[in-house]
Coordinates of C-alpha atoms in Angstrom, one line a residue:
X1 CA -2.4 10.2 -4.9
X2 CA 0.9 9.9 -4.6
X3 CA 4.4 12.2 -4.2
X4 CA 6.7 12.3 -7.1
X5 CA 10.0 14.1 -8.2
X6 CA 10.2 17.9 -8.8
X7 CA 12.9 16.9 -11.8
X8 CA 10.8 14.2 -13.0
X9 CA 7.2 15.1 -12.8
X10 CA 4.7 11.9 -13.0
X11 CA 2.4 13.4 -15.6
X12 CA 2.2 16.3 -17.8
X13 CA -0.9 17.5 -16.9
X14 CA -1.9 19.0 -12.9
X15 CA -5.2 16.8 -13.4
X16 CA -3.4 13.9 -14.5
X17 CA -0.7 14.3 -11.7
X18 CA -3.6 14.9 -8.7
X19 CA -5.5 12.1 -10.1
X20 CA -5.7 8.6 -8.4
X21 CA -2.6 6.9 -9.4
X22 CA -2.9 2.9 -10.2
X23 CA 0.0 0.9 -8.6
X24 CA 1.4 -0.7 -12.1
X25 CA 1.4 3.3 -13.0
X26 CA 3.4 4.4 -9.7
X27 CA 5.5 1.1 -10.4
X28 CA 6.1 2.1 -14.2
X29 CA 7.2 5.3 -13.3
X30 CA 9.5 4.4 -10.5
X31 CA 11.5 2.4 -13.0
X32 CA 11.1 5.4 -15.6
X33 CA 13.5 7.4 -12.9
X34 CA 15.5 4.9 -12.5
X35 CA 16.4 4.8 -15.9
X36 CA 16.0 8.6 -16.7
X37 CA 19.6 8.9 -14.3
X38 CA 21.1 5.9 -15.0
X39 CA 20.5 4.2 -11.4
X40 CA 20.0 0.8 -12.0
X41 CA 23.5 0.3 -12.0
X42 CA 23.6 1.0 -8.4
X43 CA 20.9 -1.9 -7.7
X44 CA 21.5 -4.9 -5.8
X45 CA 18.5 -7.4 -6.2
X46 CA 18.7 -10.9 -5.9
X47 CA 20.3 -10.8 -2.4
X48 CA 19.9 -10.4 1.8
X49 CA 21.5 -8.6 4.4
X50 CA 23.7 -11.2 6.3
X51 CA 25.0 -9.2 8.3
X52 CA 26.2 -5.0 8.9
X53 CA 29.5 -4.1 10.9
X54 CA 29.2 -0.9 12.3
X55 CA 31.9 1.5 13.3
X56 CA 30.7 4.1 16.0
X57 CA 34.3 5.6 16.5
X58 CA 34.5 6.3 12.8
X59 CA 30.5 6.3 12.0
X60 CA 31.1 3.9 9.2
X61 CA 29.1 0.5 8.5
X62 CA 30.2 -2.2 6.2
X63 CA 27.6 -4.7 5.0
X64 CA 27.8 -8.4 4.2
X65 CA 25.4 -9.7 1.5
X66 CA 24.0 -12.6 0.3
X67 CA 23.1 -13.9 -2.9
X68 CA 19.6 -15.5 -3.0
X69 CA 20.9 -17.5 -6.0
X70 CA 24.0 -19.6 -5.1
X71 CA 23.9 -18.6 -2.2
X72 CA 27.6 -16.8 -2.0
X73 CA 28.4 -14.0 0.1
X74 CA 29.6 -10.9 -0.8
X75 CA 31.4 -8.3 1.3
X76 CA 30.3 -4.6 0.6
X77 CA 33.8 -3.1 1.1
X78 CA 33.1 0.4 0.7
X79 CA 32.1 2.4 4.4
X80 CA 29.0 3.4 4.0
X81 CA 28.1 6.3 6.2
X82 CA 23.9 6.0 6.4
X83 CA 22.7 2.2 6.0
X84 CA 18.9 3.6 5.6
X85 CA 16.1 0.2 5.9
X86 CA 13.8 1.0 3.4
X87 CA 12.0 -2.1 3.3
X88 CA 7.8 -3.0 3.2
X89 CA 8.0 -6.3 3.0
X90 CA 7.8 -9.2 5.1
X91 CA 7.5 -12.8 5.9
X92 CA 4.2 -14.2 5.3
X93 CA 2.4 -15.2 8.3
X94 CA -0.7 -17.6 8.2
X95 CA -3.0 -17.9 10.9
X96 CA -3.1 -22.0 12.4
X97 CA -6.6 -22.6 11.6
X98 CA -8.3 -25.6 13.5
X99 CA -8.9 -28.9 11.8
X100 CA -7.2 -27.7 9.0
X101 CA -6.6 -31.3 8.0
X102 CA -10.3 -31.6 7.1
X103 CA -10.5 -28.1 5.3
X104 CA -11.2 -29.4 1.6
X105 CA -10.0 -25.7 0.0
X106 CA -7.0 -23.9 0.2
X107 CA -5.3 -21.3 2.7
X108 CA -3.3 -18.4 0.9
X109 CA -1.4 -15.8 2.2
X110 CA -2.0 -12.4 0.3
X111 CA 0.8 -11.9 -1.1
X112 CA 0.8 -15.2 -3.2
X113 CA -2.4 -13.9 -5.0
X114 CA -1.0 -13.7 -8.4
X115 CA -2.6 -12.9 -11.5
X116 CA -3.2 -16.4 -12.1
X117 CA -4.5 -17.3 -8.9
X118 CA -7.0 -14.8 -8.7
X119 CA -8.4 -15.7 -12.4
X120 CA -8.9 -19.3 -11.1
X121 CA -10.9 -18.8 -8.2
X122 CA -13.2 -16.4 -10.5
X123 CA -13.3 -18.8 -13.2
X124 CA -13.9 -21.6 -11.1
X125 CA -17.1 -19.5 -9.2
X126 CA -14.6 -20.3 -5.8
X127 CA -15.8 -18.8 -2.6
X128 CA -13.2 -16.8 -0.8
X129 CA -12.8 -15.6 2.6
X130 CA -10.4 -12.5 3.3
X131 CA -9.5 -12.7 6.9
X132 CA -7.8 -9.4 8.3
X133 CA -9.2 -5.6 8.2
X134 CA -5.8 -4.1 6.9
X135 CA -4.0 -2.8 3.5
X136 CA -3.6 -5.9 1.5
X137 CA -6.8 -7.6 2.9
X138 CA -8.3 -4.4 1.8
X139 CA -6.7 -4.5 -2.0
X140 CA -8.0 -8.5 -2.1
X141 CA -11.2 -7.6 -1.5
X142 CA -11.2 -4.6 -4.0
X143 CA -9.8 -6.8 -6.5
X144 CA -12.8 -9.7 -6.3
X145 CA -16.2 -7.5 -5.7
X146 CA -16.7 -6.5 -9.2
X147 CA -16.0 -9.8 -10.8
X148 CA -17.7 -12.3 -8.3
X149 CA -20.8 -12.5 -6.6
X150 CA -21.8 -11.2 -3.5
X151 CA -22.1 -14.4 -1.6
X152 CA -18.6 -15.7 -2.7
X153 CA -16.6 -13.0 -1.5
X154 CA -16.5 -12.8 2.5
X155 CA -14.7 -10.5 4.6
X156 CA -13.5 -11.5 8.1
X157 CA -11.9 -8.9 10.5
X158 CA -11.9 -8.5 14.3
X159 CA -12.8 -4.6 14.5
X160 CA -14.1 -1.9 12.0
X161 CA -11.2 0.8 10.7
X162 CA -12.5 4.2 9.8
X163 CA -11.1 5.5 6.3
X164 CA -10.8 8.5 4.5
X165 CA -11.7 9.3 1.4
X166 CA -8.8 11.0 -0.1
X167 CA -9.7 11.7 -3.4
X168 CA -12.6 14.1 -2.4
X169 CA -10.5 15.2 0.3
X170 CA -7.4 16.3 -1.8
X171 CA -8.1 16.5 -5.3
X172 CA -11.8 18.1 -5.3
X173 CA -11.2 21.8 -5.1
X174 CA -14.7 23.3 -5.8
X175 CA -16.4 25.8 -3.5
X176 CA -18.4 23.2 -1.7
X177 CA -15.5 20.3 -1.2
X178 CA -13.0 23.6 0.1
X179 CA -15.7 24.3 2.7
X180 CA -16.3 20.3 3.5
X181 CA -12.2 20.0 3.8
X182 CA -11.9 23.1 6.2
X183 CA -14.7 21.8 8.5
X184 CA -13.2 17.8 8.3
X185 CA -9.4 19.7 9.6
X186 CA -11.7 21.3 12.5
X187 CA -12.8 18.0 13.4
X188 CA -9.7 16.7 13.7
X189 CA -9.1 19.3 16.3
X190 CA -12.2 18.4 18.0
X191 CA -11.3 15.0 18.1
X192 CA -8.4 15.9 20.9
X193 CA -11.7 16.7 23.5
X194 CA -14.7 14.7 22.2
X195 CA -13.0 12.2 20.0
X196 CA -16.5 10.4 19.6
X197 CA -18.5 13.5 18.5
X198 CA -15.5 14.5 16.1
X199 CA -16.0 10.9 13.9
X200 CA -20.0 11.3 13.9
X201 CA -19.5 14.7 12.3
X202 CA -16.5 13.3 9.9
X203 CA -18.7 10.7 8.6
X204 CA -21.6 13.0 8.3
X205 CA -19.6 15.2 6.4
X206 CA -18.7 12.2 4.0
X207 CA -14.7 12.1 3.9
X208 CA -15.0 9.2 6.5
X209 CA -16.4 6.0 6.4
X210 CA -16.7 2.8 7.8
X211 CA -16.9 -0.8 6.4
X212 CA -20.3 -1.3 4.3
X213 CA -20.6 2.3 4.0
X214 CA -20.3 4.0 0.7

């Protein structure tokens, strides 16, 4: 479930556009628009924010940027008057895990799981362990548990997160769903006095869960 353009609808169909939308679909469409309006030629890629000069007196910012190539850098002459950071991404960062000397397998962070990677360990029967109760520990485990056993697959994580599900939430419009949504929003006002009694009755109603909880 996802938001799209009003100009540039995602799918033809209101089912097709309410529907759960895969990530290579979101990703395929994104560069659909792009092309659609002829933005790519506004793209920078390749490259890092060195540094941005900011002008409060004029509210102007100038940006210096760095190829990730060659390394040159390249001064963005043109004032830019909103310098918007728009990014998701960051630096890996690996837990120090003791006698990691004498660890015979291998540590990976998740966002060096590629394609290959992730056939390996299935077609070498590997036994993994996803450390972390988050987004992209969540996707790793998604992506193994219907193509390995139980027992290789282990998920580590310090506390239990509640989720919702938002497919029934959102996209299920029948009689009984409406009713189950309305009663789930009351909750959520419940939740301000009796914030325990509020998640009992959320999970009861069965938009929420927890891990191992279906």
């Amino acid at each position: 479930w996802s938001v799209q353009f009003k100009d540039f609808l995602y799918g033809r169909s209101f089912e097709e556009r309410s529907s759960r939308i895969p990530g290579k679909h979101l990703h395929d469409y994104m560069r659909s628009f792009a092309d659609n309006f002829d933005l790519r030629k506004y793209f920078v890629l390749n490259s890092t924010v060195v540094q941005i000069e900011s002008d409060s007196s004029k509210r102007k910012a100038v940006l210096q940027v760095a190829s990730t190539i060659d390394g040159s850098v390249v001064q963005q002459t043109e004032p830019f008057d909103m310098v918007i950071f728009a990014s998701l991404a960051g630096k890996p960062v690996i837990p120090i895990i003791g006698n990691e000397s004498e660890f015979g397998g291998e540590t990976l962070h998740a966002s060096a799981l590629s394609q290959d990677k992730w056939k390996q360990l299935i077609e070498e029967n590997k036994k993994v362990v996803v450390v972390g109760g988050s987004k992209s520990s969540c996707d790793t485990v998604l992506s193994f548990v219907d193509y390995v056993p139980d027992e290789n697959i282990i998920w580590l994580y310090r506390r239990p997160y509640h989720f919702m599900k938002y497919e029934d939430f959102c996209h299920n419009r029948d009689f009984i769903h409406k009713i189950g949504g309305l009663l789930h929003l009351l909750c959520f006002s419940l939740a301000a006095l009796a914030p325990a009694l509020a998640w009992r009755l959320m999970m009861w109603l069965g938009f929420t869960y927890t891990y191992d909880m279906k």
